PDB file of C-alpha atoms and ligand atoms in Angstrom:
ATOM      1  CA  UNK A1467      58.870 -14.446  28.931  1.00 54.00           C
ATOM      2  CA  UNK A1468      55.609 -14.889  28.267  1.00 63.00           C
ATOM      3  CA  UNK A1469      55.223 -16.745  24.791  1.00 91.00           C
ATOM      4  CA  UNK A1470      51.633 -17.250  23.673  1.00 97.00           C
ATOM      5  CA  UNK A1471      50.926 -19.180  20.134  1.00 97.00           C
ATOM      6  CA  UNK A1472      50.608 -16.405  18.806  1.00 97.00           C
ATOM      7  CA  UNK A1473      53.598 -14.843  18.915  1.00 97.00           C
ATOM      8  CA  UNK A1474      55.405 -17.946  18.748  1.00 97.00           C
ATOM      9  CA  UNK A1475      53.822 -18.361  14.943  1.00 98.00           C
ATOM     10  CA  UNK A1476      54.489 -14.818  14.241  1.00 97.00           C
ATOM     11  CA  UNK A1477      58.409 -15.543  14.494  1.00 97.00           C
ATOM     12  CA  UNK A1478      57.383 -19.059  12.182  1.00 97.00           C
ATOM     13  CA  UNK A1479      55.539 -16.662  10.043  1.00 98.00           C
ATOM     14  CA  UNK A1480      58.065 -13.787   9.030  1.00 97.00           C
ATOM     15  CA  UNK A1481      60.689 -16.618   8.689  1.00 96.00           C
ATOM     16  CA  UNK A1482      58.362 -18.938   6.475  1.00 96.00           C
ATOM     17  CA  UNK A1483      55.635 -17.387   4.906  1.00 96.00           C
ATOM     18  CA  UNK A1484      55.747 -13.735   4.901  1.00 96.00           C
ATOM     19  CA  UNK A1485      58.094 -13.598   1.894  1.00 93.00           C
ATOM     20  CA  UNK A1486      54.890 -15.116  -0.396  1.00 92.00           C
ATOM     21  CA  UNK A1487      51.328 -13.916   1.928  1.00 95.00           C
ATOM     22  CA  UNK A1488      52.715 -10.492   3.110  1.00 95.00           C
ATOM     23  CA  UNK A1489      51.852  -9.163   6.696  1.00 97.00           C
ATOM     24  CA  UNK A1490      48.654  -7.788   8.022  1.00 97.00           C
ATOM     25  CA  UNK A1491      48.096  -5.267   6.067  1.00 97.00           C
ATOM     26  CA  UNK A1492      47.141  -4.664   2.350  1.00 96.00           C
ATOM     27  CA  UNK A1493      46.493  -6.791  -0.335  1.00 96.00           C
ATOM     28  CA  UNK A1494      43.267  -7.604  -2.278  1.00 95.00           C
ATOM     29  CA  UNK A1495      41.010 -10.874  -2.053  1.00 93.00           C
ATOM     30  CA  UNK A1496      42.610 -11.304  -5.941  1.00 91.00           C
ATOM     31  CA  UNK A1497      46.338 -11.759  -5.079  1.00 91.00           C
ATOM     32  CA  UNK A1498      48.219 -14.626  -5.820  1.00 86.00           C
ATOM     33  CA  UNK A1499      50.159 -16.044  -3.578  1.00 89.00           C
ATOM     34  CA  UNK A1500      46.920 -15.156  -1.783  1.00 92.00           C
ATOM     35  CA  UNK A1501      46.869 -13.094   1.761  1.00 96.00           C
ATOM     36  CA  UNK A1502      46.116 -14.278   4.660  1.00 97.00           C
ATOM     37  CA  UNK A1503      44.614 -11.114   6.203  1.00 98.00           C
ATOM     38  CA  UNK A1504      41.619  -9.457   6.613  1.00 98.00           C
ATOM     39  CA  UNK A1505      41.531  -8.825   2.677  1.00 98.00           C
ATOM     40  CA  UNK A1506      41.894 -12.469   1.835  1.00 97.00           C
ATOM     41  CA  UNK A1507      40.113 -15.601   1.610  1.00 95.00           C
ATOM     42  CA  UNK A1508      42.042 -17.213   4.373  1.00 96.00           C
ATOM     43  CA  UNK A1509      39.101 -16.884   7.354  1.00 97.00           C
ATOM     44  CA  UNK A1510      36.722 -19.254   4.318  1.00 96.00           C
ATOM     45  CA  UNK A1511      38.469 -22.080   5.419  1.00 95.00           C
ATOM     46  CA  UNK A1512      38.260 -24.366   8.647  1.00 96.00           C
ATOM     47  CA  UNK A1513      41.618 -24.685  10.772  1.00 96.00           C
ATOM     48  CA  UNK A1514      41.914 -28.656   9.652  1.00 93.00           C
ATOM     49  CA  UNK A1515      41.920 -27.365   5.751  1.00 91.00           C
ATOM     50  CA  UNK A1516      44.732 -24.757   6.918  1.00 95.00           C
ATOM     51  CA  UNK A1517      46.573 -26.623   8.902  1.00 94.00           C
ATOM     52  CA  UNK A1518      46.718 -29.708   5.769  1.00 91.00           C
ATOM     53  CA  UNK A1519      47.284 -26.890   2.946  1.00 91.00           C
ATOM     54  CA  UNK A1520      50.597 -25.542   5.254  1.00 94.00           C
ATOM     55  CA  UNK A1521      51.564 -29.548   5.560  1.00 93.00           C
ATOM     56  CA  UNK A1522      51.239 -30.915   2.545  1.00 88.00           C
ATOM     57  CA  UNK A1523      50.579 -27.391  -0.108  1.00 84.00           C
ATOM     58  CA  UNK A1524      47.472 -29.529  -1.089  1.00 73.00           C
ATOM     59  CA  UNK A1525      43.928 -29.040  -0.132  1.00 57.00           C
ATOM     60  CA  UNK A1526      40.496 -30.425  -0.957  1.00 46.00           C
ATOM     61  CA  UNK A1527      39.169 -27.219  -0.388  1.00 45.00           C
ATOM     62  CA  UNK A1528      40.444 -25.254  -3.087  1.00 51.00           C
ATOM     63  CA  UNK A1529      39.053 -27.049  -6.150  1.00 48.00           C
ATOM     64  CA  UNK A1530      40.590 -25.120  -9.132  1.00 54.00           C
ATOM     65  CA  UNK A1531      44.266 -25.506  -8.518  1.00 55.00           C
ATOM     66  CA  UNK A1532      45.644 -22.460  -9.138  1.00 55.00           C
ATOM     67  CA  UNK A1533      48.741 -22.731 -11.662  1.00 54.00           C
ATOM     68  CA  UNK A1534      51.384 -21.063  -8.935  1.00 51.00           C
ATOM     69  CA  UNK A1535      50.189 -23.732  -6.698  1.00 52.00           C
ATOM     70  CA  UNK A1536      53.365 -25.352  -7.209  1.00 56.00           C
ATOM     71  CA  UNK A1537      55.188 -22.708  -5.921  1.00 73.00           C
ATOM     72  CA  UNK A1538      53.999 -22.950  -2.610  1.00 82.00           C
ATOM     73  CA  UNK A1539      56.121 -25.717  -0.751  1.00 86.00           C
ATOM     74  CA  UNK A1540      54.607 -28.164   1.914  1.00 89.00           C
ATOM     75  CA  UNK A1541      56.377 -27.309   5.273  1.00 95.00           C
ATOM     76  CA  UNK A1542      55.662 -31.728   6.614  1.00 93.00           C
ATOM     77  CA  UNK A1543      59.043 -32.337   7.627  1.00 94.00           C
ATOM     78  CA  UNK A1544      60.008 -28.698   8.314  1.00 96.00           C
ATOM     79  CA  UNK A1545      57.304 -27.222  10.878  1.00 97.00           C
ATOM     80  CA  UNK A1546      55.947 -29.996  13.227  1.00 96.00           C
ATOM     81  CA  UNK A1547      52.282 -30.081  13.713  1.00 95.00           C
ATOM     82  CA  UNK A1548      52.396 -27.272  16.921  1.00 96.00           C
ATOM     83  CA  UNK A1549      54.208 -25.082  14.658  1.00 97.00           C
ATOM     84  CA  UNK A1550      51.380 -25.376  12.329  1.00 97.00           C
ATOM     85  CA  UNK A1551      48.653 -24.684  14.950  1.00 97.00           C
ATOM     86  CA  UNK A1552      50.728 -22.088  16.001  1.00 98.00           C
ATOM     87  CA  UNK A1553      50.879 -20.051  12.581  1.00 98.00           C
ATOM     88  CA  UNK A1554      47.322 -20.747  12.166  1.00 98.00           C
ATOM     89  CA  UNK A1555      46.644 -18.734  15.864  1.00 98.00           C
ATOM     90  CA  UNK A1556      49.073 -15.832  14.147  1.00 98.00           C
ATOM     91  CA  UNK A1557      46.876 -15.845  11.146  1.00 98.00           C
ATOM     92  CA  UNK A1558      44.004 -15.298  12.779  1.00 98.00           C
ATOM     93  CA  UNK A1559      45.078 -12.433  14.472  1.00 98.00           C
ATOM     94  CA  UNK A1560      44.958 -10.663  11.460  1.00 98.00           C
ATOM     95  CA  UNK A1561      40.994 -11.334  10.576  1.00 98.00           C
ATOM     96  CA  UNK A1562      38.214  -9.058  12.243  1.00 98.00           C
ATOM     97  CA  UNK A1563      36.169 -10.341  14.431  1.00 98.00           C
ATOM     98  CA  UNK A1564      33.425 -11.082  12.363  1.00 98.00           C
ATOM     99  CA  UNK A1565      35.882 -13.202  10.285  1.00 98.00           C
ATOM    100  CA  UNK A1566      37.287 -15.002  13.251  1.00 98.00           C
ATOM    101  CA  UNK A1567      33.890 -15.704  14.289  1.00 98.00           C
ATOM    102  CA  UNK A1568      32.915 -17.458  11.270  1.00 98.00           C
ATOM    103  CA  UNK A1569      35.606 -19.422  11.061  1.00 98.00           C
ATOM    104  CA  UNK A1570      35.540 -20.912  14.134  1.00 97.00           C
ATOM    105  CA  UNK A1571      31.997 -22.602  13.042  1.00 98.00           C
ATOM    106  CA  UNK A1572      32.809 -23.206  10.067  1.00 97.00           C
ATOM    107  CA  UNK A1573      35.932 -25.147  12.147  1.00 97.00           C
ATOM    108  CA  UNK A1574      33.129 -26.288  13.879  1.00 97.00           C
ATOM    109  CA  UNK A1575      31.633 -28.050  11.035  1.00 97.00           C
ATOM    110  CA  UNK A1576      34.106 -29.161   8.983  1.00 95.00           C
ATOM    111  CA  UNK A1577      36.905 -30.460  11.162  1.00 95.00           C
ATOM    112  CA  UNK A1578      36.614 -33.608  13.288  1.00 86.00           C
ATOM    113  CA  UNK A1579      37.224 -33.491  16.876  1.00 69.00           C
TER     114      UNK A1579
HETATM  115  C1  HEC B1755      57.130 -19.702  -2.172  1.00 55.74           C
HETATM  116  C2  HEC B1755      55.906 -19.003  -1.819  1.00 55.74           C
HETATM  117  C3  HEC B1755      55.089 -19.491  -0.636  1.00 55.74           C
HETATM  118  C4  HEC B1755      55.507 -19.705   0.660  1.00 55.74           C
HETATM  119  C5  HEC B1755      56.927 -19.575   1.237  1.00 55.74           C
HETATM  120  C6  HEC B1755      54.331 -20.059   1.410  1.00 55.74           C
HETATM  121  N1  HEC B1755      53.235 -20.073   0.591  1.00 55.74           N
HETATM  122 FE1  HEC B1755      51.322 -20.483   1.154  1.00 55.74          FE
HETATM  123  N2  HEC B1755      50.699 -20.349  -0.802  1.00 55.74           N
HETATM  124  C7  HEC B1755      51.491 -19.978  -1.856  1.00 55.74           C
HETATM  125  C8  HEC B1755      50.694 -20.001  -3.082  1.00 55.74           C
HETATM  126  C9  HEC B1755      51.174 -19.652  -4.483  1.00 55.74           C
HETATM  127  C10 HEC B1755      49.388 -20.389  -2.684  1.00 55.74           C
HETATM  128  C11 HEC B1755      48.160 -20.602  -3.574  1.00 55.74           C
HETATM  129  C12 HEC B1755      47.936 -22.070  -3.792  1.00 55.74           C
HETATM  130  C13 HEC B1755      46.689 -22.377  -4.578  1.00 55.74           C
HETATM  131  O1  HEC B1755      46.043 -21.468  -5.082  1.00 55.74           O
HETATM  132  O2  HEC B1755      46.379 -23.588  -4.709  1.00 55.74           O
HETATM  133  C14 HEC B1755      49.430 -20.600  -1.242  1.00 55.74           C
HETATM  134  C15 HEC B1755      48.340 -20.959  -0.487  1.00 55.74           C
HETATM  135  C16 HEC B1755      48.312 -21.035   0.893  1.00 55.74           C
HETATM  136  C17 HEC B1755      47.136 -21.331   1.697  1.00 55.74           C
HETATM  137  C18 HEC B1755      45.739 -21.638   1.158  1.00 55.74           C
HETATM  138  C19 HEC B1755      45.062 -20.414   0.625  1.00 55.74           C
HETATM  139  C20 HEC B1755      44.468 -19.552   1.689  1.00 55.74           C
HETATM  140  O3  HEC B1755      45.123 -18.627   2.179  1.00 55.74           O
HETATM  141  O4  HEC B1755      43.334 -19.789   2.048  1.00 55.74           O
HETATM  142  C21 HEC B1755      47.523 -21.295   2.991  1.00 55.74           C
HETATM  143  C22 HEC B1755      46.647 -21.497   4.215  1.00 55.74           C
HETATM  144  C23 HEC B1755      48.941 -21.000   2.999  1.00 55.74           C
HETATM  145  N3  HEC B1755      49.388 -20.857   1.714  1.00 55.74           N
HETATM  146  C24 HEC B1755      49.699 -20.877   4.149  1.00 55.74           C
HETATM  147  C25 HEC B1755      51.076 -20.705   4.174  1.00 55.74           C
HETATM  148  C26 HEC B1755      51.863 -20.669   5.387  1.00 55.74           C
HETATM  149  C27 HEC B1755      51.296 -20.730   6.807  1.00 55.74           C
HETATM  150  C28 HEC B1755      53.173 -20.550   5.006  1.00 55.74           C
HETATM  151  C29 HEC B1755      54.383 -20.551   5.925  1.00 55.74           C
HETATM  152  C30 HEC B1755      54.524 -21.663   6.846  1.00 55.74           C
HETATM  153  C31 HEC B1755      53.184 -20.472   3.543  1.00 55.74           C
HETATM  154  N4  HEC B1755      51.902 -20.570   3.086  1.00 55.74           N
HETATM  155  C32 HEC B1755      54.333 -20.311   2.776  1.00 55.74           C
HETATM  156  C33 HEC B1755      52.837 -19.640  -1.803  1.00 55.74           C
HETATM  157  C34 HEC B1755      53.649 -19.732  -0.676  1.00 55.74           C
END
């Protein structure tokens, strides 16, 4: 079988996150636990702030700490850090491709190496 990262963090995603940032579809850039689709926020933020909000639930990014923040748990320990990558490659799946695209520079400029 041919297992791309993709599809490798779609099976991390339905088991880990789903429950709280729902699938591809629906949602509204309001919701809280926030969705990682096309309707979200998620594409604003370089793969290095992703990656360390899935790690540790904290990042510098997102300034206002939202009072739920709590609820989401940090997955060091659980996920290793291809997992991570891995969710983050299924997550981007769901952007367009004007999303994806600005993303990746914004990668570009914000995360080292
Ligand atoms: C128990 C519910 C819960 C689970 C499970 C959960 N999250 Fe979250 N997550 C949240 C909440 C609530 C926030 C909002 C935190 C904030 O506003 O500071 C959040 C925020 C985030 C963010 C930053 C906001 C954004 O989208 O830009 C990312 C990225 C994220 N989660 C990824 C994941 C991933 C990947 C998983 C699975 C490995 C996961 N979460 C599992 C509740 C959850």
């Amino acid at each position: 079988m041919n297992r791309t990262p993709e599809s490798r963090g779609a099976q991390v995603y339905q088991v880990s996150c789903a429950g709280c940032h729902g699938g591809p579809a629906g949602g509204t850039i309001t919701d809280q636990p926030p969705k990682h689709n096309a309707n979200g926020h998620t594409w604003q933020h370089a793969d290095c702030e992703l990656m360390q909000m899935i790690r540790d639930s904290t990042t510098v990014s997102v300034s206002s700490r939202h009072p739920l923040a709590s609820a989401m748990p940090a997955f060091r320990g659980r996920l290793d850090d291809d997992d991570i990558r891995d969710v983050v490659a299924y997550i981007r799946t769901m952007w367009t491709d004007d999303q994806r695209a600005s993303q990746r520079q914004l990668t570009r400029e914000r995360c080292a190496g």
